[in-house]
XYZ file of N, CA and C in Angstrom:
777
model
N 57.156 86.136 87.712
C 57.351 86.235 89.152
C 58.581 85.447 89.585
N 59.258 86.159 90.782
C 60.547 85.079 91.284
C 59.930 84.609 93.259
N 59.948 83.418 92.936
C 60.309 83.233 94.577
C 61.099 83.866 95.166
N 61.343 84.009 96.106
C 62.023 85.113 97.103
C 62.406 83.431 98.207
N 61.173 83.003 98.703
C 61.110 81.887 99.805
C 59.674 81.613 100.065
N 59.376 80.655 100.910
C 58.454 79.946 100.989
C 57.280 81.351 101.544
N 55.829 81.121 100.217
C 54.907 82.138 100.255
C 55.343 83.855 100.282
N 56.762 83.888 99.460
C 57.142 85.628 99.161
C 57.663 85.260 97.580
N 57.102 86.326 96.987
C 57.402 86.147 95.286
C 57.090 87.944 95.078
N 57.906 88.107 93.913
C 57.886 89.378 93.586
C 58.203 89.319 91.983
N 57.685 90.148 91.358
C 57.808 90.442 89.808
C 59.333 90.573 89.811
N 59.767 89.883 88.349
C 61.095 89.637 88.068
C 61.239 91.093 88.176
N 61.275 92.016 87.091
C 61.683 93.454 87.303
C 61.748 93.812 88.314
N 61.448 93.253 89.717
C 62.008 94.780 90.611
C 62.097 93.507 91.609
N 62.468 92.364 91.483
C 63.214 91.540 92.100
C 64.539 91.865 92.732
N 65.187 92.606 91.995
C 66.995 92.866 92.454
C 66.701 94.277 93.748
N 65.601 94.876 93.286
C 65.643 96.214 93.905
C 65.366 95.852 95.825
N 66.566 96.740 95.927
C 66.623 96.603 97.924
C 65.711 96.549 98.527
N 64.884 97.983 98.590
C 63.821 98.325 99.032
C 62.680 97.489 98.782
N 62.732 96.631 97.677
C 61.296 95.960 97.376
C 61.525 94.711 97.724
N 62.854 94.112 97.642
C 62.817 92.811 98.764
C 62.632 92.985 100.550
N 63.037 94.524 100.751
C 63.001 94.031 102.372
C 61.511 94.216 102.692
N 60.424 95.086 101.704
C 59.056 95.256 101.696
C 58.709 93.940 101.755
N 58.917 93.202 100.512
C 58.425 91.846 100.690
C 58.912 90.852 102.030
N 60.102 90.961 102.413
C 60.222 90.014 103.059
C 59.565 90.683 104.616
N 59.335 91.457 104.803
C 58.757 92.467 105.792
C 57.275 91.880 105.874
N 56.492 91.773 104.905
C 54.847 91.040 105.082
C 54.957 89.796 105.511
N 55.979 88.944 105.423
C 55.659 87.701 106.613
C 56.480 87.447 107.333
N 57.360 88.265 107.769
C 58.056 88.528 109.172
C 57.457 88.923 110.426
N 57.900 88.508 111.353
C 56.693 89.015 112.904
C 57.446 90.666 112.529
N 55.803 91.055 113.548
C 55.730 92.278 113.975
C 57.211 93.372 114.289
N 57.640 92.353 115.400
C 58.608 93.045 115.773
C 59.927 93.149 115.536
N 60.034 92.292 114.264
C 61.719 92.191 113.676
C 61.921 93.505 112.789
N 63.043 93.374 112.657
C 63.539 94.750 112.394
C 64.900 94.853 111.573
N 65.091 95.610 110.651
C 66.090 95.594 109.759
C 67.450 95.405 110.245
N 68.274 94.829 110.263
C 69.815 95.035 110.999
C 70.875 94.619 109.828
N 71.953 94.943 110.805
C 73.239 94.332 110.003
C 73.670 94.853 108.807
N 73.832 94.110 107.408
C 74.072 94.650 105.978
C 73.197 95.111 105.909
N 71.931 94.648 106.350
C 70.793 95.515 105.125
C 70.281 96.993 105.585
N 70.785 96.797 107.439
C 70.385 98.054 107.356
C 71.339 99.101 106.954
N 72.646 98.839 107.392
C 73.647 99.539 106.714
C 73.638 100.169 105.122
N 72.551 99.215 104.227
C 72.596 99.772 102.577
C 71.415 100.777 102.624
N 70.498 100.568 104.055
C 69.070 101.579 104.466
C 69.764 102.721 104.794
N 70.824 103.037 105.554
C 71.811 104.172 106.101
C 72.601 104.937 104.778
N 72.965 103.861 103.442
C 73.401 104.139 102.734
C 75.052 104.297 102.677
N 75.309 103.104 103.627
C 77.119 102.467 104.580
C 76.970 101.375 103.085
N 77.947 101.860 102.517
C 78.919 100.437 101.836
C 79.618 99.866 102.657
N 79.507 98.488 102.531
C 80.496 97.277 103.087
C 81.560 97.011 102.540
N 82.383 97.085 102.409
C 83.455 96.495 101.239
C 84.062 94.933 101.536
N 84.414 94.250 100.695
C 84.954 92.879 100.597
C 83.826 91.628 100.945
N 82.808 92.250 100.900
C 81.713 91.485 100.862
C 80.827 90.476 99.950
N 81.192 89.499 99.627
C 80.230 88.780 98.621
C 78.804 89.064 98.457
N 78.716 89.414 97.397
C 76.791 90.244 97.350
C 76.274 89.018 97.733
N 74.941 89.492 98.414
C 74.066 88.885 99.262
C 72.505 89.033 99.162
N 71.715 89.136 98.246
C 70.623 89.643 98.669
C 69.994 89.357 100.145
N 70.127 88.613 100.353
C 68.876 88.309 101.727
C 69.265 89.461 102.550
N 68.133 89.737 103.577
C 67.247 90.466 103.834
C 67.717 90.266 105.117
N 68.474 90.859 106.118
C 68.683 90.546 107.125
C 67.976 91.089 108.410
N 67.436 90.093 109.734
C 66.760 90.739 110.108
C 67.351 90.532 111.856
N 66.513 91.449 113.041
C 66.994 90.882 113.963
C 65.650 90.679 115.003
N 65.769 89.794 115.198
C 63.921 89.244 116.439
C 64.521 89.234 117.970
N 63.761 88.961 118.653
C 63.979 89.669 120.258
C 64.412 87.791 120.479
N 65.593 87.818 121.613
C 65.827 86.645 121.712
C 64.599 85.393 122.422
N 64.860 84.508 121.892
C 63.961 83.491 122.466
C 62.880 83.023 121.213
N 62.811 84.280 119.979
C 61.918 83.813 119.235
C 62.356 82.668 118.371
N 60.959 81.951 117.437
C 61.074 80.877 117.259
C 61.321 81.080 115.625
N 61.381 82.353 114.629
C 61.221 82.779 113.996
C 62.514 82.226 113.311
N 62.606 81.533 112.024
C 63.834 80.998 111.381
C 64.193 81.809 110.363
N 65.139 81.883 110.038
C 65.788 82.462 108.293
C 64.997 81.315 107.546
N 65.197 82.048 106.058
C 64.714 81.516 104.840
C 65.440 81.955 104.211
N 65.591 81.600 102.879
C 66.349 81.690 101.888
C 66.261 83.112 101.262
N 65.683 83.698 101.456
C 65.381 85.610 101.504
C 65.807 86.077 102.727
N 66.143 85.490 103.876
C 66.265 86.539 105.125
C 67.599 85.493 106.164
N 67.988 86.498 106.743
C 68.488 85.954 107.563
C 68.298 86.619 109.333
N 68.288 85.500 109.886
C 67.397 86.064 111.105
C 68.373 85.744 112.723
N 68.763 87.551 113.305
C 69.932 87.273 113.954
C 68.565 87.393 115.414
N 69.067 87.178 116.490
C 68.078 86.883 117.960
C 69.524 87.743 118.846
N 68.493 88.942 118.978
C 69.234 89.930 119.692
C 68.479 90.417 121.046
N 68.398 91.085 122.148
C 68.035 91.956 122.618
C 67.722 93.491 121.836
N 66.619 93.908 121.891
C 66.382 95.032 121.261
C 66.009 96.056 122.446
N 66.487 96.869 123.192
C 65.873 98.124 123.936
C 65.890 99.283 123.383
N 65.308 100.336 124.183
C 65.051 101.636 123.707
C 66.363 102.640 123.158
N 65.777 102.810 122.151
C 67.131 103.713 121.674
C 67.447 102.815 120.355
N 67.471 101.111 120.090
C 68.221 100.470 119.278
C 67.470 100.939 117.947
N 66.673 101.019 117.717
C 65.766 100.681 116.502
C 65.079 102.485 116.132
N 65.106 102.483 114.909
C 64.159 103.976 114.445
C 63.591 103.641 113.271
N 63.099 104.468 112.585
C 62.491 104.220 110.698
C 63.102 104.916 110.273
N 63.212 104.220 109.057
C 63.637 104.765 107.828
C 63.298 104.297 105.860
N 62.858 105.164 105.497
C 62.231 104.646 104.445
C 61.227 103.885 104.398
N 60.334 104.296 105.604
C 59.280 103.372 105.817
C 59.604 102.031 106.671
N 60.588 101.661 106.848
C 60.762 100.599 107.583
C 61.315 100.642 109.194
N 61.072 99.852 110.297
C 62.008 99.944 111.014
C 63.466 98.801 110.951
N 64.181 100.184 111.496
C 65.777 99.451 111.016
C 66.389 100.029 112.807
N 67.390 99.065 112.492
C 68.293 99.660 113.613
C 69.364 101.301 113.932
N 69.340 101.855 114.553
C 70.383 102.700 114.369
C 71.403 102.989 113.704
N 71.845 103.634 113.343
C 73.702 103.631 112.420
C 74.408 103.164 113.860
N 74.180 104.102 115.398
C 75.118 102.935 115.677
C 75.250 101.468 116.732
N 73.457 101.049 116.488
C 73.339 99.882 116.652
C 73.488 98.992 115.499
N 73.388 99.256 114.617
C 74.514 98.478 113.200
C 75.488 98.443 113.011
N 76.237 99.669 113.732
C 77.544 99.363 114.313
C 78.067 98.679 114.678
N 77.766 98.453 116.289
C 78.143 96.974 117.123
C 77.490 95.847 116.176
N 76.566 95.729 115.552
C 75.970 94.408 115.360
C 76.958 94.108 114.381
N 77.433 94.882 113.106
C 78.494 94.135 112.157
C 79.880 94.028 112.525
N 80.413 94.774 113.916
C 81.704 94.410 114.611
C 81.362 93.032 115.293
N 80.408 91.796 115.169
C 80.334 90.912 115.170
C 80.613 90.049 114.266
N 80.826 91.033 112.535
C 80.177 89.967 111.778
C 81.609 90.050 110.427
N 82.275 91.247 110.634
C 82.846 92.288 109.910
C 84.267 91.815 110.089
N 85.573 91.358 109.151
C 86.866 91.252 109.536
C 87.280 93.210 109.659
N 88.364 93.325 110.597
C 88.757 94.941 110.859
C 88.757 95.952 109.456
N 89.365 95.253 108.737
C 89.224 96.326 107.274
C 87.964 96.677 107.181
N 87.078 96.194 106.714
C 85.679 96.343 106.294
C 84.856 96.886 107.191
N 85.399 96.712 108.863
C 84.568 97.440 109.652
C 84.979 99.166 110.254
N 86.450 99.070 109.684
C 86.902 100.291 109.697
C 86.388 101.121 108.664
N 86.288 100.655 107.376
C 85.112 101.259 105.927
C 84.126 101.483 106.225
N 83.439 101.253 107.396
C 82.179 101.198 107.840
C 82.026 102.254 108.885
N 82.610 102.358 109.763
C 83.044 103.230 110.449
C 83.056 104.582 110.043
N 84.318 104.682 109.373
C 84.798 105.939 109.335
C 83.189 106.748 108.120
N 82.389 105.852 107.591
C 81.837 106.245 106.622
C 80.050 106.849 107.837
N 79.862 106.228 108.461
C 79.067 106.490 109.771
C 79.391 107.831 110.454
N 80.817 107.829 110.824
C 81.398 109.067 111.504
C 81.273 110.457 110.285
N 81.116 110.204 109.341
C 81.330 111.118 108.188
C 79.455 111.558 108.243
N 78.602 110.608 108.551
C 77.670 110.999 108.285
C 76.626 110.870 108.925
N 76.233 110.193 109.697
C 75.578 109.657 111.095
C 75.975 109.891 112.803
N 77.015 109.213 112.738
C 77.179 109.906 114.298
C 78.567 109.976 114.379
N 78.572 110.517 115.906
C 79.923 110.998 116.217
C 80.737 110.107 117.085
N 81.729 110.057 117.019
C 82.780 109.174 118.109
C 82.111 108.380 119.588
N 81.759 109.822 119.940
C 81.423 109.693 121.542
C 79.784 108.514 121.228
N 79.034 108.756 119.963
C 77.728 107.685 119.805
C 78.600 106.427 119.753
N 79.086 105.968 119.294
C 80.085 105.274 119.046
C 80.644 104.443 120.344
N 81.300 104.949 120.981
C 81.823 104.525 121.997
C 80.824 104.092 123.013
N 79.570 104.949 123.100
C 78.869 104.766 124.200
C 77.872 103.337 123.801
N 77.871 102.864 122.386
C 77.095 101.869 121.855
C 78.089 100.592 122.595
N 79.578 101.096 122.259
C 80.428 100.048 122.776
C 80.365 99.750 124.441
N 80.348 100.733 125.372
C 80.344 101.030 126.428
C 78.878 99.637 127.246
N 78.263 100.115 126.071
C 76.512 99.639 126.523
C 76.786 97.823 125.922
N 77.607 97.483 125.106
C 77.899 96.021 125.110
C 79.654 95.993 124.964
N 80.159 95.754 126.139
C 81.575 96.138 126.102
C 82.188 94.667 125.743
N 81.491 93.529 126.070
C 81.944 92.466 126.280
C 81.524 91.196 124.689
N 81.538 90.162 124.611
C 80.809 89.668 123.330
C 81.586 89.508 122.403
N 81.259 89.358 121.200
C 81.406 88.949 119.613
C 81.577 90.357 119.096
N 82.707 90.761 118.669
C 82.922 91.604 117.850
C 83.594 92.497 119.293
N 83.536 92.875 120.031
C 83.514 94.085 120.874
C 85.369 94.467 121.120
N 86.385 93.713 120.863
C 87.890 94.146 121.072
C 87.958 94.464 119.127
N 87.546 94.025 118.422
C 87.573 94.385 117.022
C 87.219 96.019 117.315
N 85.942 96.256 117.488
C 85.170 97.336 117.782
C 86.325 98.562 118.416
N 86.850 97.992 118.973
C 87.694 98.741 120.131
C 88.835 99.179 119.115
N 89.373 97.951 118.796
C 90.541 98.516 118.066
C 90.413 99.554 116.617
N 88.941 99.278 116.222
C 88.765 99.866 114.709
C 88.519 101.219 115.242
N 87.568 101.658 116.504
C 86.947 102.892 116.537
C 87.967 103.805 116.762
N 89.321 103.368 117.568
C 90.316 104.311 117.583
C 91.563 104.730 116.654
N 90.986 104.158 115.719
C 92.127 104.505 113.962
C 90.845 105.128 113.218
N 89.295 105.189 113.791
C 88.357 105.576 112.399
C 88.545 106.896 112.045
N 88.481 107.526 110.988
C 88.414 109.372 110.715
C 87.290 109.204 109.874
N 86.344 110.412 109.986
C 85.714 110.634 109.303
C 86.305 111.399 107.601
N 87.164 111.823 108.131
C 87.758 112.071 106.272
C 88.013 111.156 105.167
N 88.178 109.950 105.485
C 88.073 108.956 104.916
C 87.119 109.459 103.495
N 87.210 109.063 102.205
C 86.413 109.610 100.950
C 86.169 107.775 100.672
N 86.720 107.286 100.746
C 86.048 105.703 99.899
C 86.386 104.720 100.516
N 85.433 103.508 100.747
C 85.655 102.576 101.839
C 86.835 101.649 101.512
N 88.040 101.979 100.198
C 88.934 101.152 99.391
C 90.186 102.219 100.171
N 89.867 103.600 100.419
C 90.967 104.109 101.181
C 91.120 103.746 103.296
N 89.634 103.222 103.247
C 89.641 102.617 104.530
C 90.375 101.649 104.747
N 90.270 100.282 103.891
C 91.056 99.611 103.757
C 92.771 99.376 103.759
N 93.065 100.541 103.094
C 94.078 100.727 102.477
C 95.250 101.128 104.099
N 93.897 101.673 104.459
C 94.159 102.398 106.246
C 94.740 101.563 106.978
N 93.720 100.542 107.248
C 93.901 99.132 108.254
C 95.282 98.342 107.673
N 95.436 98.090 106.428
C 96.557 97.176 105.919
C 97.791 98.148 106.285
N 97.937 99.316 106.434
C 98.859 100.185 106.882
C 98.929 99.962 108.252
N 97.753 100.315 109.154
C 98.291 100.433 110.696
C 98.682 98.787 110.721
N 98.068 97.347 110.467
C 98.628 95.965 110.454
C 100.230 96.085 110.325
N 100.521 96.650 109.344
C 101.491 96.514 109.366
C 102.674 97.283 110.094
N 102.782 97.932 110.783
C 103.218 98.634 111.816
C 103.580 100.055 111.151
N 102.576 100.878 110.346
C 103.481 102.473 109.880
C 103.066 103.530 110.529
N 103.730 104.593 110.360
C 103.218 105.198 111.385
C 101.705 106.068 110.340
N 100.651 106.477 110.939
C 99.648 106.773 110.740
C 99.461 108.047 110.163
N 99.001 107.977 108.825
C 99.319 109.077 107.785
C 97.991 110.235 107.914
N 98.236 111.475 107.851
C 97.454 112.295 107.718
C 96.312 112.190 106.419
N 95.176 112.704 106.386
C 94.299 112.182 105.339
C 93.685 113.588 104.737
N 93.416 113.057 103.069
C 93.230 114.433 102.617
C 94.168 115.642 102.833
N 95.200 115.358 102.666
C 96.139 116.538 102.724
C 96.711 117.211 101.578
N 96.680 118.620 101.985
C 96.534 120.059 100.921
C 98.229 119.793 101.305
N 98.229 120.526 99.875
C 99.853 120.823 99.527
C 99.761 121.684 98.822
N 100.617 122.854 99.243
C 100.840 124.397 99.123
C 102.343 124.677 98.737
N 102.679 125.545 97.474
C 103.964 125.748 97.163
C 103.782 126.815 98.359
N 105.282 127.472 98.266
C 106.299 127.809 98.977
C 105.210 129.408 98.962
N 104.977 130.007 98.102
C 103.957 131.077 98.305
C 102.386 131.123 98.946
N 101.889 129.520 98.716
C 100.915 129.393 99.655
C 99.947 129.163 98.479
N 99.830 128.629 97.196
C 99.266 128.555 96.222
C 99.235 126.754 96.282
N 97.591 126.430 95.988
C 97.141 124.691 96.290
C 98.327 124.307 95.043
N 98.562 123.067 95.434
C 99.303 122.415 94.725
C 98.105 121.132 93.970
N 97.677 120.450 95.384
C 97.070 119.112 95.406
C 96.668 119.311 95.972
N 95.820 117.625 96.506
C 95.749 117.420 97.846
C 95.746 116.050 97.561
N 95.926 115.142 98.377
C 96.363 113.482 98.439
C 95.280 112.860 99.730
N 95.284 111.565 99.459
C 94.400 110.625 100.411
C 95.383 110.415 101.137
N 96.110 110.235 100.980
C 97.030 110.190 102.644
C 98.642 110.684 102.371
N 98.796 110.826 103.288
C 100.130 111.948 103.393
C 100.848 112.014 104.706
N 102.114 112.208 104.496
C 103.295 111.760 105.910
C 103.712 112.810 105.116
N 103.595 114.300 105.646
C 104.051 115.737 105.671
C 105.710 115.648 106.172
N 105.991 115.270 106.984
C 107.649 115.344 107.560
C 108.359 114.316 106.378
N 108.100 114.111 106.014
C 108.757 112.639 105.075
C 108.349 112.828 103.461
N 107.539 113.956 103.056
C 107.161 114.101 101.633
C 106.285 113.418 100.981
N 105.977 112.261 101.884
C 105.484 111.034 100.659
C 103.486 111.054 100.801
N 103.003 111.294 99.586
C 102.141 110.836 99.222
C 101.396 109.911 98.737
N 100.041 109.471 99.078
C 99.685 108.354 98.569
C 97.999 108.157 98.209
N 98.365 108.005 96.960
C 97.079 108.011 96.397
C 95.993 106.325 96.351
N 94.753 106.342 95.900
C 94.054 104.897 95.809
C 93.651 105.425 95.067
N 93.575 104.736 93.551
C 92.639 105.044 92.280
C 92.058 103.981 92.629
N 90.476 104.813 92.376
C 89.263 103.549 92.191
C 88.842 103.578 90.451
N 87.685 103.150 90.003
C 87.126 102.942 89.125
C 87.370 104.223 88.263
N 86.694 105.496 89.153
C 86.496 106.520 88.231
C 88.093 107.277 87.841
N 88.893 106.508 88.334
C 90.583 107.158 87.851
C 90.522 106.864 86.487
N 90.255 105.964 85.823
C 90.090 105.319 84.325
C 89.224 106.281 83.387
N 88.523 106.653 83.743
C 88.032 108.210 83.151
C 88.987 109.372 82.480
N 88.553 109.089 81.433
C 89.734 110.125 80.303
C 89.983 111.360 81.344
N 89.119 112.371 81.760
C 89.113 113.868 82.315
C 89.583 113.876 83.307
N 89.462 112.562 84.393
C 89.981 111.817 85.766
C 91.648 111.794 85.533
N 91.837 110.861 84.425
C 93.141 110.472 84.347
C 94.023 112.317 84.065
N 93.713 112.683 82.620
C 94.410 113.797 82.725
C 94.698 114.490 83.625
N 93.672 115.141 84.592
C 93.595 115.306 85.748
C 94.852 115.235 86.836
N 94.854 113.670 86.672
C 96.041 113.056 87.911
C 97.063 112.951 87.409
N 96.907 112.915 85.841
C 98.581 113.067 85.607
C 99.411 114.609 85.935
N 98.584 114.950 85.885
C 99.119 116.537 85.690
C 99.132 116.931 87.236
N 98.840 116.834 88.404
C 98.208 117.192 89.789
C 100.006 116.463 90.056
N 100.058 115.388 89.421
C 101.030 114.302 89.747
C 102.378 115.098 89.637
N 102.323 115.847 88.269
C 103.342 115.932 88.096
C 104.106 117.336 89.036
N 102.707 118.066 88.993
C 102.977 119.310 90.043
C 103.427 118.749 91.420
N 103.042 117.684 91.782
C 103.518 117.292 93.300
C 104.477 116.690 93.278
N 105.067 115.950 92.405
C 106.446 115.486 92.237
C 107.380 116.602 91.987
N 107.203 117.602 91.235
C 108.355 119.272 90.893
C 108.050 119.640 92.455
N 107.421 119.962 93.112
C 106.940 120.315 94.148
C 108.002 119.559 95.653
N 109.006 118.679 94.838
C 109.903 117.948 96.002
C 108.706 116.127 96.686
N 107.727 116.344 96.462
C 106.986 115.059 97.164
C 106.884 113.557 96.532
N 107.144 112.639 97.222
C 107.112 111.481 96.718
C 105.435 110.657 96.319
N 105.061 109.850 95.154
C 103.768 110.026 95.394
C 103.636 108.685 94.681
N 103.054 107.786 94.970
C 102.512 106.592 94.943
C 101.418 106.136 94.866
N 100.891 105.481 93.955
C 99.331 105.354 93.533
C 99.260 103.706 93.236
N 97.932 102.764 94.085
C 97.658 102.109 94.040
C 96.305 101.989 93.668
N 95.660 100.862 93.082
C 94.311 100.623 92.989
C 93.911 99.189 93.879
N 92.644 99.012 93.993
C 92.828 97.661 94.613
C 92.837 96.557 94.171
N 93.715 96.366 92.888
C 94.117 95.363 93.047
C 95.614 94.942 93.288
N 96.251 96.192 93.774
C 97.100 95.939 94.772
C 97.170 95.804 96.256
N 96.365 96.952 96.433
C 95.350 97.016 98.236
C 95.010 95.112 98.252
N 94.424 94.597 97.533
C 93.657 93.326 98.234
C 94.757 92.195 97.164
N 95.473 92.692 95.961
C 95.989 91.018 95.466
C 97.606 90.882 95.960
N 98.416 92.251 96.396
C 99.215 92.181 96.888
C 99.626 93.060 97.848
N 99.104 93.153 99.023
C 99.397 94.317 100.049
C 100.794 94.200 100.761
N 101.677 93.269 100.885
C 102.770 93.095 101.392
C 104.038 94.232 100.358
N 103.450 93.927 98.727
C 104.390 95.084 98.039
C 103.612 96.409 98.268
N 102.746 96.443 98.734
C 102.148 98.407 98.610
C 103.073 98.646 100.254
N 102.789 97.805 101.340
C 103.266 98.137 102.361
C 104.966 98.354 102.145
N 105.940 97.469 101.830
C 107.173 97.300 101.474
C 107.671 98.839 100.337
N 106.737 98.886 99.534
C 106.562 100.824 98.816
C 106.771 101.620 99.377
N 105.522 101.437 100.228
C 105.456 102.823 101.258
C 106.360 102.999 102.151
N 106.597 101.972 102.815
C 107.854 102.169 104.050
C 109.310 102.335 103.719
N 109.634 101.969 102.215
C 110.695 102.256 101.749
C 110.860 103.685 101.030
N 109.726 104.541 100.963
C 109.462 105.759 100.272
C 109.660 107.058 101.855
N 109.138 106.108 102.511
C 108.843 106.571 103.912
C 110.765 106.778 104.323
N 111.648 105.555 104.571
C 112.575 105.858 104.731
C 113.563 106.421 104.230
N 113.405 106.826 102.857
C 113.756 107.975 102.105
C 113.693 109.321 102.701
C-alpha cells in the first residue's frame, strides 16, 4: 500500500493511475468539491505542456470553506454557480470552459495557449470561451486570457506547435497560417506544413518524439525534399530548440521570412 495523505492509501499498482487517485482522494473530500484546474483538464483529456508532473489531485470548494490541501490534493476556494461544474467519468469536474478561466490563473501564455487551442479543437467554441471570460472579466489570469483567446486556432495538432505559436507572436512575426496544403502548379498535394507564410514561401515544421521513427523520418525527408524542388523554404525544429533556444528559431524564421 502507498499513502496518498493523512487516512487515503491505495495499492502500489494502481497508485500512479489518474482516475484511481482522484477516486481516492474523492472519499474524504466534502461533498461538494469538485475536480478543477490540471486535473480536470487530464479528465477532458487537455495536455498542459511545460508543466512539472504533479500528481495531486486538484480540487475546488465553495469559498469560505475550511477544507485544507494535503499532500494528495490541492484545494483552490472558488465560487461555483450553475453551469460551472458537470460529470465525467463518474466524477464531478468543472467544465472545459470553466477550467479554462481557472488555469488562465495559474498557466504562463504558452501553455495556456496549448490549452486553448486544444479545447477549441474539441470542447467548445470561441464564443464559450469568451462568454466564460465575459462572466469573470476582471481577476487573476483574465488579460492573459484575453490575450491568448485571440491568437487560439483550433488547428493547432500538438500543444509543442502551440508553443512554438506564442514564442512567434512574442516576438513580433507576423502570424503564420496553420496546417497548410501545398499544391504544385497542376494542383497535385505536395505537403502540408504546421505553419506556413504562403506570400513569402517559408515553411515550418515542429518534430516531436514520433519524427525519430524510422517510417516518420523517411517520410519527412522525402515530403522535404518535394517542398524544397517545389521553390519553398522549410525549417524544422524540435523542442529543444522551441524551449533551450527560442531567440535562434525566432532570428531563422524572420531571416527566412525576409528572404
Amino acid at each position: 500500500m502507498v499513502r496518498l495523505s493523512r487516512d487515503t492509501y491505495l495499492p502500489r499498482a494502481v497508485a500512479g493511475v489518474p482516475g484511481v487517485r482522484i477516486a481516492a482522494v474523492l472519499l474524504t473530500a466534502p461533498d461538494q468539491a469538485v475536480v478543477s484546474h490540471t486535473t480536470a483538464a487530464g479528465l477532458w483529456g487537455v495536455a498542459v505542456p511545460l508543466q512539472r508532473e504533479d500528481p495531486r489531485v486538484h480540487l475546488t470548494v465553495a469559498t469560505g470553506s475550511a477544507v485544507r490541501g494535503r499532500r494528495d490534493r490541492v484545494v483552490h476556494r472558488s465560487p461555483l454557480v450553475d453551469g460551472d461544474t458537470t460529470t465525467r467519468d463518474g466524477v464531478s469536474v468543472t467544465t472545459p470552459q470553466r477550467t479554462w478561466r481557472d488555469l488562465a490563473a495559474l498557466l504562463e501564455p504558452t501553455a495556456l495557449l496549448a490549452v486553448t487551442d486544444q479545447l477549441l479543437a474539441r470542447w467548445c467554441s470561441r464564443p464559450d470561451l469568451q462568454a466564460e471570460l465575459d462572466r469573470r472579466p476582471t481577476g487573476r489570469g483574465s488579460a492573459r486570457a484575453r490575450a491568448v483567446l485571440s491568437l487560439a486556432d483550433p488547428r493547432a495538432e500538438s500543444p509543442m506547435e502551440s508553443v512554438l505559436r506564442w514564442v512567434l507572436h512574442e516576438a513580433g512575426l507576423p502570424a503564420p497560417d496553420l496546417q497548410h496544403v501545398v499544391r504544385d502548379g497542376a494542383g497535385a498535394f505536395v505537403g502540408r506544413a504546421d505553419l506556413a507564410w504562403p506570400e513569402q514561401r517559408v515553411l515550418v515544421e515542429f518534430d516531436g518524439d514520433v519524427h525519430r521513427e524510422r517510417d516518420v523520418f523517411v517520410d519527412d525527408l522525402r515530403r522535404q525534399n518535394r517542398l524544397v524542388a517545389a521553390g519553398w523554404t522549410v525549417l524544422r525544429f524540435t523542442s529543444a530548440d522551441v524551449l533551450g533556444r527560442p531567440d535562434d528559431v525566432v532570428t531563422a524564421i524572420r531571416a527566412a521570412l525576409a528572404r
